[in-house]
mmCIF file of C-alpha atoms and ligand atoms in Angstrom:
data_model
loop_
_atom_site.group_PDB
_atom_site.id
_atom_site.type_symbol
_atom_site.label_atom_id
_atom_site.label_comp_id
_atom_site.label_asym_id
_atom_site.label_seq_id
_atom_site.Cartn_x
_atom_site.Cartn_y
_atom_site.Cartn_z
ATOM 1 C CA MET A 699 0.000 0.000 0.000
ATOM 2 C CA HIS A 700 1.321 3.445 -0.869
ATOM 3 C CA LEU A 701 -0.901 5.939 0.920
ATOM 4 C CA GLY A 702 -0.580 9.627 0.215
ATOM 5 C CA ARG A 703 1.255 9.272 -3.073
ATOM 6 C CA THR A 704 0.427 11.885 -5.685
ATOM 7 C CA THR A 705 -0.714 10.146 -8.842
ATOM 8 C CA LEU A 706 -0.713 11.969 -12.164
ATOM 9 C CA SER A 707 -4.521 12.309 -12.066
ATOM 10 C CA LYS A 708 -4.494 13.741 -8.535
ATOM 11 C CA PHE A 709 -1.717 16.151 -9.506
ATOM 12 C CA LEU A 710 -3.618 17.339 -12.578
ATOM 13 C CA ILE A 711 -6.873 17.786 -10.692
ATOM 14 C CA GLN A 712 -5.046 19.951 -8.150
ATOM 15 C CA GLU A 713 -2.947 21.800 -10.734
ATOM 16 C CA LEU A 714 -5.755 22.434 -13.218
ATOM 17 C CA ASP A 715 -8.755 23.007 -10.985
ATOM 18 C CA GLY A 716 -11.581 25.312 -11.927
ATOM 19 C CA ARG A 717 -12.552 26.042 -15.519
ATOM 20 C CA ASN A 718 -13.981 23.425 -17.897
ATOM 21 C CA GLU A 719 -11.108 24.001 -20.272
ATOM 22 C CA SER A 720 -8.663 23.014 -17.519
ATOM 23 C CA ARG A 721 -10.639 19.900 -16.677
ATOM 24 C CA ASP A 722 -10.504 18.842 -20.327
ATOM 25 C CA LEU A 723 -6.767 19.511 -20.446
ATOM 26 C CA ALA A 724 -6.294 17.339 -17.350
ATOM 27 C CA ALA A 725 -8.348 14.567 -18.958
ATOM 28 C CA LEU A 726 -6.351 14.886 -22.179
ATOM 29 C CA LEU A 727 -3.045 14.546 -20.316
ATOM 30 C CA VAL A 728 -4.373 11.402 -18.644
ATOM 31 C CA ASP A 729 -5.070 10.091 -22.177
ATOM 32 C CA VAL A 730 -1.505 10.977 -23.201
ATOM 33 C CA ALA A 731 -0.257 9.031 -20.180
ATOM 34 C CA SER A 732 -2.268 5.976 -21.196
ATOM 35 C CA ALA A 733 -0.709 5.977 -24.692
ATOM 36 C CA ILE A 734 2.677 6.278 -23.023
ATOM 37 C CA LYS A 735 1.962 3.266 -20.794
ATOM 38 C CA ALA A 736 1.102 1.200 -23.876
ATOM 39 C CA ILE A 737 4.333 2.261 -25.619
ATOM 40 C CA SER A 738 6.316 1.625 -22.455
ATOM 41 C CA ALA A 739 4.977 -1.947 -22.313
ATOM 42 C CA MET A 740 5.904 -2.533 -25.986
ATOM 43 C CA THR A 741 9.417 -1.099 -25.704
ATOM 44 C CA ALA A 742 10.051 -3.078 -22.495
ATOM 45 C CA LYS A 743 9.174 -6.370 -24.224
ATOM 46 C CA GLY A 744 11.534 -5.591 -27.108
ATOM 47 C CA ALA A 745 12.531 -8.653 -29.113
ATOM 48 C CA LEU A 746 10.077 -10.825 -27.122
ATOM 49 C CA ALA A 747 7.189 -8.959 -28.725
ATOM 50 C CA GLY A 748 8.755 -9.001 -32.198
ATOM 51 C CA VAL A 749 8.673 -5.212 -32.323
ATOM 52 C CA LEU A 750 12.325 -4.530 -33.158
ATOM 53 C CA GLY A 751 13.649 -3.816 -36.649
ATOM 54 C CA SER A 752 12.602 -1.664 -39.586
ATOM 55 C CA LEU A 753 9.722 -1.641 -42.054
ATOM 56 C CA ASP A 754 9.982 -1.040 -45.795
ATOM 57 C CA THR A 755 8.293 2.355 -45.405
ATOM 58 C CA GLU A 756 9.664 5.877 -45.007
ATOM 59 C CA ASN A 757 8.116 8.807 -43.150
ATOM 60 C CA VAL A 758 7.577 12.273 -44.645
ATOM 61 C CA GLN A 759 11.176 13.215 -43.820
ATOM 62 C CA GLY A 760 12.506 10.274 -45.855
ATOM 63 C CA GLU A 761 13.561 8.322 -42.759
ATOM 64 C CA VAL A 762 13.092 4.550 -42.730
ATOM 65 C CA GLN A 763 10.353 3.748 -40.234
ATOM 66 C CA LYS A 764 11.024 1.319 -37.412
ATOM 67 C CA LYS A 765 8.251 -1.070 -36.398
ATOM 68 C CA LEU A 766 8.074 0.664 -33.026
ATOM 69 C CA ASP A 767 7.788 4.103 -34.676
ATOM 70 C CA VAL A 768 4.617 2.959 -36.382
ATOM 71 C CA LEU A 769 3.233 1.033 -33.386
ATOM 72 C CA SER A 770 3.856 4.010 -31.093
ATOM 73 C CA ASN A 771 2.208 6.342 -33.573
ATOM 74 C CA THR A 772 -0.827 4.045 -33.688
ATOM 75 C CA ALA A 773 -0.978 4.020 -29.869
ATOM 76 C CA PHE A 774 -1.174 7.825 -29.794
ATOM 77 C CA VAL A 775 -3.568 8.119 -32.748
ATOM 78 C CA ASN A 776 -5.980 5.513 -31.323
ATOM 79 C CA THR A 777 -5.873 7.117 -27.885
ATOM 80 C CA PHE A 778 -6.652 10.579 -29.250
ATOM 81 C CA GLN A 779 -9.338 9.290 -31.603
ATOM 82 C CA ARG A 780 -11.106 7.380 -28.834
ATOM 83 C CA GLY A 781 -10.605 10.094 -26.226
ATOM 84 C CA GLY A 782 -12.732 12.686 -28.023
ATOM 85 C CA LEU A 783 -10.788 15.596 -26.544
ATOM 86 C CA VAL A 784 -8.694 16.823 -29.474
ATOM 87 C CA ALA A 785 -9.944 18.313 -32.734
ATOM 88 C CA GLY A 786 -6.869 17.200 -34.645
ATOM 89 C CA ILE A 787 -3.517 15.482 -34.440
ATOM 90 C CA ALA A 788 -0.191 15.837 -36.209
ATOM 91 C CA SER A 789 2.748 13.485 -35.862
ATOM 92 C CA GLU A 790 6.283 13.010 -37.096
ATOM 93 C CA GLU A 791 5.051 9.779 -38.643
ATOM 94 C CA LEU A 792 2.101 11.305 -40.543
ATOM 95 C CA ASP A 793 2.538 13.412 -43.675
ATOM 96 C CA ASP A 794 -0.517 15.553 -42.883
ATOM 97 C CA PRO A 795 -2.609 16.270 -39.797
ATOM 98 C CA ILE A 796 -5.714 14.192 -39.118
ATOM 99 C CA ALA A 797 -9.009 15.737 -38.030
ATOM 100 C CA VAL A 798 -10.619 13.931 -35.094
ATOM 101 C CA ALA A 799 -14.333 13.648 -34.324
ATOM 102 C CA CYS A 800 -15.054 15.367 -31.021
ATOM 103 C CA SER A 801 -17.807 14.457 -28.600
ATOM 104 C CA LYS A 802 -18.190 18.185 -27.761
ATOM 105 C CA PRO A 803 -16.486 21.346 -29.096
ATOM 106 C CA CYS A 804 -12.831 20.423 -28.817
ATOM 107 C CA GLN A 805 -10.292 22.961 -27.671
ATOM 108 C CA PHE A 806 -7.026 21.189 -28.389
ATOM 109 C CA LEU A 807 -4.656 20.038 -31.091
ATOM 110 C CA ALA A 808 -2.073 17.375 -30.249
ATOM 111 C CA VAL A 809 1.290 17.324 -31.999
ATOM 112 C CA PHE A 810 3.767 14.577 -31.201
ATOM 113 C CA ASP A 811 6.850 12.560 -31.989
ATOM 114 C CA PRO A 812 5.664 9.089 -30.972
ATOM 115 C CA LEU A 813 9.131 7.558 -30.666
ATOM 116 C CA ASP A 814 12.117 9.862 -30.559
ATOM 117 C CA GLY A 815 15.685 8.574 -30.832
ATOM 118 C CA SER A 816 14.491 5.533 -32.736
ATOM 119 C CA SER A 817 18.010 4.667 -33.981
ATOM 120 C CA ASN A 818 18.453 3.430 -30.386
ATOM 121 C CA ILE A 819 15.546 0.967 -30.426
ATOM 122 C CA ASP A 820 17.368 -2.024 -31.838
ATOM 123 C CA VAL A 821 20.333 -1.585 -29.491
ATOM 124 C CA ASN A 822 18.155 -1.326 -26.358
ATOM 125 C CA VAL A 823 19.161 2.218 -25.433
ATOM 126 C CA SER A 824 16.693 4.770 -24.029
ATOM 127 C CA VAL A 825 14.092 6.264 -26.366
ATOM 128 C CA GLY A 826 11.121 8.537 -25.690
ATOM 129 C CA SER A 827 7.914 10.199 -26.864
ATOM 130 C CA ILE A 828 7.426 13.978 -27.084
ATOM 131 C CA PHE A 829 4.094 15.830 -27.145
ATOM 132 C CA SER A 830 2.775 19.359 -27.452
ATOM 133 C CA ILE A 831 -0.817 20.506 -26.825
ATOM 134 C CA LEU A 832 -1.966 23.609 -28.722
ATOM 135 C CA PRO A 833 -5.281 25.475 -28.747
ATOM 136 C CA SER A 834 -7.643 24.535 -31.565
ATOM 137 C CA PRO A 835 -9.703 27.077 -33.526
ATOM 138 C CA LYS A 836 -13.189 27.436 -32.088
ATOM 139 C CA GLY A 837 -16.276 26.254 -33.939
ATOM 140 C CA ARG A 838 -14.697 24.633 -36.998
ATOM 141 C CA GLU A 839 -12.499 21.741 -38.088
ATOM 142 C CA PRO A 840 -8.786 22.651 -37.938
ATOM 143 C CA VAL A 841 -6.789 23.079 -41.152
ATOM 144 C CA LEU A 842 -3.024 22.805 -41.574
ATOM 145 C CA GLN A 843 -2.493 26.523 -40.941
ATOM 146 C CA ASP A 844 -4.078 26.161 -37.472
ATOM 147 C CA TYR A 845 -1.200 23.952 -36.342
ATOM 148 C CA LEU A 846 1.455 26.518 -37.288
ATOM 149 C CA GLN A 847 1.477 28.307 -33.934
ATOM 150 C CA SER A 848 4.565 29.423 -32.078
ATOM 151 C CA GLY A 849 5.684 27.420 -29.048
ATOM 152 C CA ARG A 850 4.465 30.233 -26.802
ATOM 153 C CA GLN A 851 0.889 29.103 -27.512
ATOM 154 C CA GLN A 852 1.440 25.625 -26.064
ATOM 155 C CA LEU A 853 -1.033 24.795 -23.283
ATOM 156 C CA ALA A 854 0.964 21.778 -22.161
ATOM 157 C CA ALA A 855 4.049 19.913 -23.304
ATOM 158 C CA GLY A 856 6.178 17.047 -22.159
ATOM 159 C CA TYR A 857 7.890 13.796 -22.875
ATOM 160 C CA ALA A 858 8.078 10.182 -21.796
ATOM 161 C CA LEU A 859 11.433 8.523 -21.291
ATOM 162 C CA TYR A 860 11.551 4.757 -21.750
ATOM 163 C CA GLY A 861 14.715 4.119 -19.783
ATOM 164 C CA PRO A 862 15.566 1.868 -16.824
ATOM 165 C CA SER A 863 12.325 3.299 -15.457
ATOM 166 C CA THR A 864 9.590 4.944 -17.523
ATOM 167 C CA MET A 865 9.111 8.603 -16.668
ATOM 168 C CA LEU A 866 6.617 11.215 -17.791
ATOM 169 C CA VAL A 867 7.827 14.802 -17.506
ATOM 170 C CA LEU A 868 5.354 17.573 -18.256
ATOM 171 C CA THR A 869 4.437 21.190 -17.868
ATOM 172 C CA VAL A 870 1.139 23.029 -18.069
ATOM 173 C CA GLY A 871 2.966 26.342 -17.752
ATOM 174 C CA ARG A 872 3.476 26.191 -13.989
ATOM 175 C CA GLY A 873 6.824 24.503 -13.543
ATOM 176 C CA THR A 874 8.102 21.197 -14.851
ATOM 177 C CA HIS A 875 7.208 18.017 -12.979
ATOM 178 C CA GLY A 876 8.362 14.411 -13.289
ATOM 179 C CA PHE A 877 6.353 11.235 -12.697
ATOM 180 C CA THR A 878 7.676 7.682 -12.517
ATOM 181 C CA LEU A 879 5.605 4.755 -13.764
ATOM 182 C CA ASP A 880 4.821 2.262 -11.038
ATOM 183 C CA ARG A 881 4.530 -0.716 -13.381
ATOM 184 C CA GLU A 882 2.821 -3.100 -10.960
ATOM 185 C CA VAL A 883 0.036 -0.640 -10.199
ATOM 186 C CA GLY A 884 0.008 1.094 -13.608
ATOM 187 C CA ASN A 885 0.107 4.621 -12.168
ATOM 188 C CA PHE A 886 2.398 7.544 -12.814
ATOM 189 C CA ILE A 887 3.536 8.847 -9.412
ATOM 190 C CA LEU A 888 4.893 12.339 -8.818
ATOM 191 C CA THR A 889 8.553 11.737 -7.959
ATOM 192 C CA HIS A 890 10.230 14.911 -9.252
ATOM 193 C CA PRO A 891 8.107 17.983 -8.426
ATOM 194 C CA ASN A 892 9.279 21.393 -9.637
ATOM 195 C CA ILE A 893 12.424 20.336 -11.435
ATOM 196 C CA GLN A 894 15.068 23.071 -11.598
ATOM 197 C CA ILE A 895 17.947 22.906 -14.072
ATOM 198 C CA PRO A 896 21.185 23.994 -12.377
ATOM 199 C CA ILE A 897 22.235 27.376 -13.781
ATOM 200 C CA GLU A 898 25.880 26.397 -14.126
ATOM 201 C CA THR A 899 27.213 23.232 -15.680
ATOM 202 C CA SER A 900 30.397 21.610 -16.939
ATOM 203 C CA GLU A 901 28.771 19.047 -19.224
ATOM 204 C CA PHE A 902 27.968 19.429 -22.912
ATOM 205 C CA ALA A 903 26.181 17.210 -25.437
ATOM 206 C CA ILE A 904 26.704 17.455 -29.184
ATOM 207 C CA ASN A 905 27.391 15.038 -32.024
ATOM 208 C CA THR A 906 31.042 15.970 -32.550
ATOM 209 C CA SER A 907 31.270 13.954 -35.774
ATOM 210 C CA ASN A 908 29.580 16.998 -37.355
ATOM 211 C CA GLU A 909 32.245 19.417 -36.104
ATOM 212 C CA ARG A 910 33.502 20.474 -39.521
ATOM 213 C CA PHE A 911 29.950 21.425 -40.559
ATOM 214 C CA TRP A 912 29.202 23.656 -37.559
ATOM 215 C CA GLU A 913 29.179 27.433 -37.620
ATOM 216 C CA PRO A 914 32.227 29.155 -36.060
ATOM 217 C CA PRO A 915 30.485 30.175 -32.796
ATOM 218 C CA VAL A 916 29.666 26.545 -32.050
ATOM 219 C CA GLN A 917 33.181 25.460 -33.031
ATOM 220 C CA ARG A 918 34.542 28.130 -30.699
ATOM 221 C CA TYR A 919 32.303 27.095 -27.793
ATOM 222 C CA VAL A 920 33.100 23.384 -28.075
ATOM 223 C CA ALA A 921 36.842 24.023 -28.598
ATOM 224 C CA GLU A 922 36.884 26.037 -25.381
ATOM 225 C CA CYS A 923 35.011 23.312 -23.472
ATOM 226 C CA LYS A 924 37.463 20.698 -24.745
ATOM 227 C CA ALA A 925 40.464 22.852 -23.815
ATOM 228 C CA GLY A 926 38.989 23.069 -20.297
ATOM 229 C CA LYS A 927 41.407 24.260 -17.614
ATOM 230 C CA THR A 928 44.087 25.116 -20.170
ATOM 231 C CA ASP A 929 42.049 27.878 -21.828
ATOM 232 C CA VAL A 930 39.504 30.623 -21.141
ATOM 233 C CA ARG A 931 36.974 28.375 -19.381
ATOM 234 C CA GLY A 932 39.410 27.615 -16.552
ATOM 235 C CA ARG A 933 37.719 24.315 -15.731
ATOM 236 C CA ASP A 934 37.391 20.904 -17.353
ATOM 237 C CA PHE A 935 34.183 19.826 -19.086
ATOM 238 C CA ASN A 936 32.607 16.420 -19.545
ATOM 239 C CA MET A 937 30.780 15.283 -22.693
ATOM 240 C CA ARG A 938 27.812 12.929 -23.276
ATOM 241 C CA TRP A 939 25.939 11.959 -26.447
ATOM 242 C CA ILE A 940 23.137 9.376 -26.327
ATOM 243 C CA ALA A 941 21.616 10.281 -29.737
ATOM 244 C CA SER A 942 18.190 10.359 -28.097
ATOM 245 C CA MET A 943 17.014 13.909 -27.449
ATOM 246 C CA VAL A 944 14.605 12.812 -24.732
ATOM 247 C CA ALA A 945 17.343 11.084 -22.737
ATOM 248 C CA GLU A 946 19.665 14.044 -23.265
ATOM 249 C CA VAL A 947 17.068 16.605 -22.108
ATOM 250 C CA HIS A 948 16.169 14.426 -19.141
ATOM 251 C CA ARG A 949 19.810 14.256 -18.016
ATOM 252 C CA ILE A 950 20.000 18.043 -18.285
ATOM 253 C CA LEU A 951 16.819 18.451 -16.203
ATOM 254 C CA MET A 952 18.299 16.160 -13.565
ATOM 255 C CA ARG A 953 21.850 17.494 -13.296
ATOM 256 C CA GLY A 954 22.328 20.380 -15.708
ATOM 257 C CA GLY A 955 24.182 20.595 -19.002
ATOM 258 C CA ILE A 956 23.886 22.027 -22.490
ATOM 259 C CA PHE A 957 22.450 20.150 -25.477
ATOM 260 C CA MET A 958 23.246 21.322 -28.983
ATOM 261 C CA TYR A 959 21.969 20.234 -32.373
ATOM 262 C CA PRO A 960 22.974 23.444 -34.111
ATOM 263 C CA LYS A 961 22.539 24.677 -37.634
ATOM 264 C CA ASP A 962 25.196 23.091 -39.851
ATOM 265 C CA THR A 963 26.227 22.818 -43.476
ATOM 266 C CA LYS A 964 26.059 19.036 -43.711
ATOM 267 C CA ASP A 965 22.883 19.163 -45.771
ATOM 268 C CA LEU A 966 22.117 22.660 -46.994
ATOM 269 C CA THR A 967 18.460 21.809 -47.520
ATOM 270 C CA LYS A 968 18.058 21.383 -43.731
ATOM 271 C CA PRO A 969 18.409 24.337 -41.343
ATOM 272 C CA GLY A 970 18.936 21.924 -38.433
ATOM 273 C CA ARG A 971 18.169 18.307 -37.644
ATOM 274 C CA LEU A 972 15.431 18.503 -35.059
ATOM 275 C CA ARG A 973 11.803 19.304 -35.754
ATOM 276 C CA LEU A 974 10.362 22.538 -34.418
ATOM 277 C CA MET A 975 6.776 21.583 -33.668
ATOM 278 C CA TYR A 976 7.125 18.217 -31.952
ATOM 279 C CA GLU A 977 10.721 18.254 -30.687
ATOM 280 C CA ALA A 978 12.102 21.772 -30.166
ATOM 281 C CA ASN A 979 8.900 23.501 -28.994
ATOM 282 C CA PRO A 980 7.735 21.009 -26.364
ATOM 283 C CA MET A 981 11.284 20.513 -25.090
ATOM 284 C CA GLY A 982 11.783 24.287 -25.123
ATOM 285 C CA MET A 983 8.724 24.776 -22.907
ATOM 286 C CA VAL A 984 9.768 21.978 -20.516
ATOM 287 C CA VAL A 985 13.279 23.436 -20.239
ATOM 288 C CA GLU A 986 12.126 27.044 -19.760
ATOM 289 C CA GLN A 987 9.622 25.981 -17.113
ATOM 290 C CA ALA A 988 12.523 24.321 -15.277
ATOM 291 C CA GLY A 989 14.552 27.546 -15.317
ATOM 292 C CA GLY A 990 16.653 26.737 -18.390
ATOM 293 C CA VAL A 991 16.986 28.414 -21.784
ATOM 294 C CA ALA A 992 16.081 27.119 -25.270
ATOM 295 C CA THR A 993 17.338 28.973 -28.344
ATOM 296 C CA THR A 994 18.410 28.561 -31.935
ATOM 297 C CA GLY A 995 21.555 30.514 -30.984
ATOM 298 C CA ARG A 996 19.952 33.642 -32.401
ATOM 299 C CA LYS A 997 16.323 33.487 -31.256
ATOM 300 C CA ARG A 998 14.237 32.013 -28.473
ATOM 301 C CA ILE A 999 12.787 28.777 -29.849
ATOM 302 C CA LEU A 1000 9.291 29.434 -28.464
ATOM 303 C CA ASP A 1001 9.155 32.714 -30.443
ATOM 304 C CA VAL A 1002 9.687 31.074 -33.836
ATOM 305 C CA LEU A 1003 6.562 31.095 -35.985
ATOM 306 C CA PRO A 1004 6.477 27.824 -37.945
ATOM 307 C CA ASP A 1005 5.785 27.904 -41.664
ATOM 308 C CA GLN A 1006 5.691 24.132 -42.092
ATOM 309 C CA LEU A 1007 4.457 21.285 -39.933
ATOM 310 C CA HIS A 1008 7.649 19.240 -40.249
ATOM 311 C CA GLN A 1009 10.023 22.207 -40.225
ATOM 312 C CA ARG A 1010 13.530 21.678 -38.827
ATOM 313 C CA ILE A 1011 15.401 24.064 -36.591
ATOM 314 C CA ALA A 1012 18.692 24.551 -34.739
ATOM 315 C CA VAL A 1013 18.357 23.660 -31.049
ATOM 316 C CA ILE A 1014 20.558 24.758 -28.158
ATOM 317 C CA LEU A 1015 19.091 24.262 -24.692
ATOM 318 C CA GLY A 1016 19.879 23.673 -21.045
ATOM 319 C CA SER A 1017 21.643 25.443 -18.186
ATOM 320 C CA ARG A 1018 21.230 29.196 -18.395
ATOM 321 C CA ASP A 1019 24.882 30.285 -18.109
ATOM 322 C CA GLU A 1020 26.170 28.028 -20.868
ATOM 323 C CA VAL A 1021 23.290 28.616 -23.297
ATOM 324 C CA GLU A 1022 23.578 32.371 -22.853
ATOM 325 C CA ARG A 1023 27.340 32.187 -23.452
ATOM 326 C CA LEU A 1024 26.753 30.382 -26.740
ATOM 327 C CA GLU A 1025 24.101 32.954 -27.716
ATOM 328 C CA ARG A 1026 26.723 35.627 -27.075
ATOM 329 C CA TYR A 1027 29.205 33.784 -29.303
ATOM 330 C CA HIS A 1028 26.620 33.797 -32.114
ATOM 331 C CA GLN A 1029 26.106 37.512 -31.623
ATOM 332 C CA GLU A 1030 29.861 38.191 -31.620
ATOM 333 C CA TYR A 1031 30.183 36.131 -34.789
ATOM 334 C CA ASP A 1032 27.322 37.927 -36.527
ATOM 335 C CA THR A 1033 28.572 41.389 -35.574
ATOM 336 C CA GLY A 1034 32.289 40.746 -36.057
ATOM 337 C CA VAL A 1035 33.229 41.550 -32.448
ATOM 338 C CA ASP A 1036 35.416 38.471 -32.201
ATOM 339 C CA GLN A 1037 37.741 38.652 -35.218
ATOM 340 C CA ARG A 1038 38.903 35.032 -34.880
ATOM 341 C CA TYR A 1039 35.367 33.814 -35.238
ATOM 342 C CA SER A 1040 33.610 36.641 -37.033
ATOM 343 C CA SER A 1041 31.332 36.028 -39.988
ATOM 344 C CA PRO A 1042 33.046 36.020 -43.432
ATOM 345 C CA LEU A 1043 30.326 38.419 -44.574
ATOM 346 C CA PHE A 1044 31.276 40.840 -41.830
ATOM 347 C CA LYS A 1045 34.988 40.475 -42.698
ATOM 348 C CA GLU A 1046 34.231 41.185 -46.348
ATOM 349 C CA ARG A 1047 32.186 44.218 -45.433
ATOM 350 C CA SER A 1048 34.851 45.584 -43.085
ATOM 351 C CA LEU A 1049 37.616 45.062 -45.712
ATOM 352 C CA PHE A 1050 35.759 47.261 -48.161
ATOM 353 C CA GLN A 1051 34.644 49.890 -45.693
HETATM 354 O O1 F6P B 1248 15.531 12.574 -34.819
HETATM 355 C C1 F6P B 1248 15.848 13.064 -33.614
HETATM 356 C C2 F6P B 1248 17.076 12.419 -32.967
HETATM 357 O O2 F6P B 1248 17.004 11.018 -32.949
HETATM 358 C C3 F6P B 1248 17.230 12.973 -31.568
HETATM 359 O O3 F6P B 1248 16.502 12.242 -30.627
HETATM 360 C C4 F6P B 1248 18.705 12.913 -31.357
HETATM 361 O O4 F6P B 1248 19.144 13.938 -30.489
HETATM 362 C C5 F6P B 1248 19.286 13.094 -32.733
HETATM 363 O O5 F6P B 1248 18.257 12.789 -33.652
HETATM 364 C C6 F6P B 1248 20.460 12.200 -32.954
HETATM 365 O O6 F6P B 1248 21.106 12.605 -34.083
HETATM 366 P P1 F6P B 1248 22.466 11.919 -34.609
HETATM 367 O O7 F6P B 1248 22.040 10.612 -35.230
HETATM 368 O O8 F6P B 1248 23.023 12.881 -35.577
HETATM 369 O O9 F6P B 1248 23.351 11.688 -33.436
#
């Protein structure tokens, strides 16, 4: 018996008391949690359930779909369709949004990445799901344009981490809170209330195999971290890269750090690797609500107005001091303050001035 534990439902009832809209949001987040429990059960069974490996299909971004990508997507889609609380859904695994029949006027749109970090599935390393809840237009069926809202409009956002334990971390705009799945009982229990990201950190996360494609401010920042005590930073840094954004963000929420998937020149058709609407925005809200910062290097992520559903964006997030330093390096690069790392455009301009 565990008396007095705060379950997700109890937490949401207390957190979102009052207006009808809030009650529906609480109910919707309970639906999200039930999809997450189903995905958690599938990922935990792994090879025993025959869910590992790839399919012959590709998603809209041209990525080969894993069986679990599709199964997780179905878990979310079915949950939202049966729940009757959202007017429409959009997913990394669906080319276009789907309108959903509502039992009453629905106030929400759900946007999600059903299984993030899916290159880790077959090697049994942590993966996750990411979700964002946006307001729906009133009195009519949503169209594509209705989804293209900035991250500031999010009513709730969060992620599930399928790691050694399954956790659900979410925000409704009043702090970021973590729940751990009690598998025997099937409840999410509040275990990490009011998570605060440490302001300072000495740990960075970036895929360094892309180093030659990064912009100079990122090269500068990482070079200084690697030089540690021997250079301007005056202290040694540690590095981690799991290749699963959810796991990376979770580590940063727990002990601080900076995560970077910056703009690079590896593929000039892509202004970043991560997706704005169902990766950067929800993670940006979770991080900000925990006292961290989320930026492209040049702009707050939550202020970016999307022009496409599957749009990609540069993402730099985590502990305030480090993220702000890297923002400053971008500014110094763009304005030519730091001559070693200033923009070639600026150098050209100043040569001819
Ligand atoms: O598609 C998103 C993602 O899997 C993130 O979860 C992760 O941070 C990143 O891509 C990993 O990228 P890479 O394969 O370049 O390390």
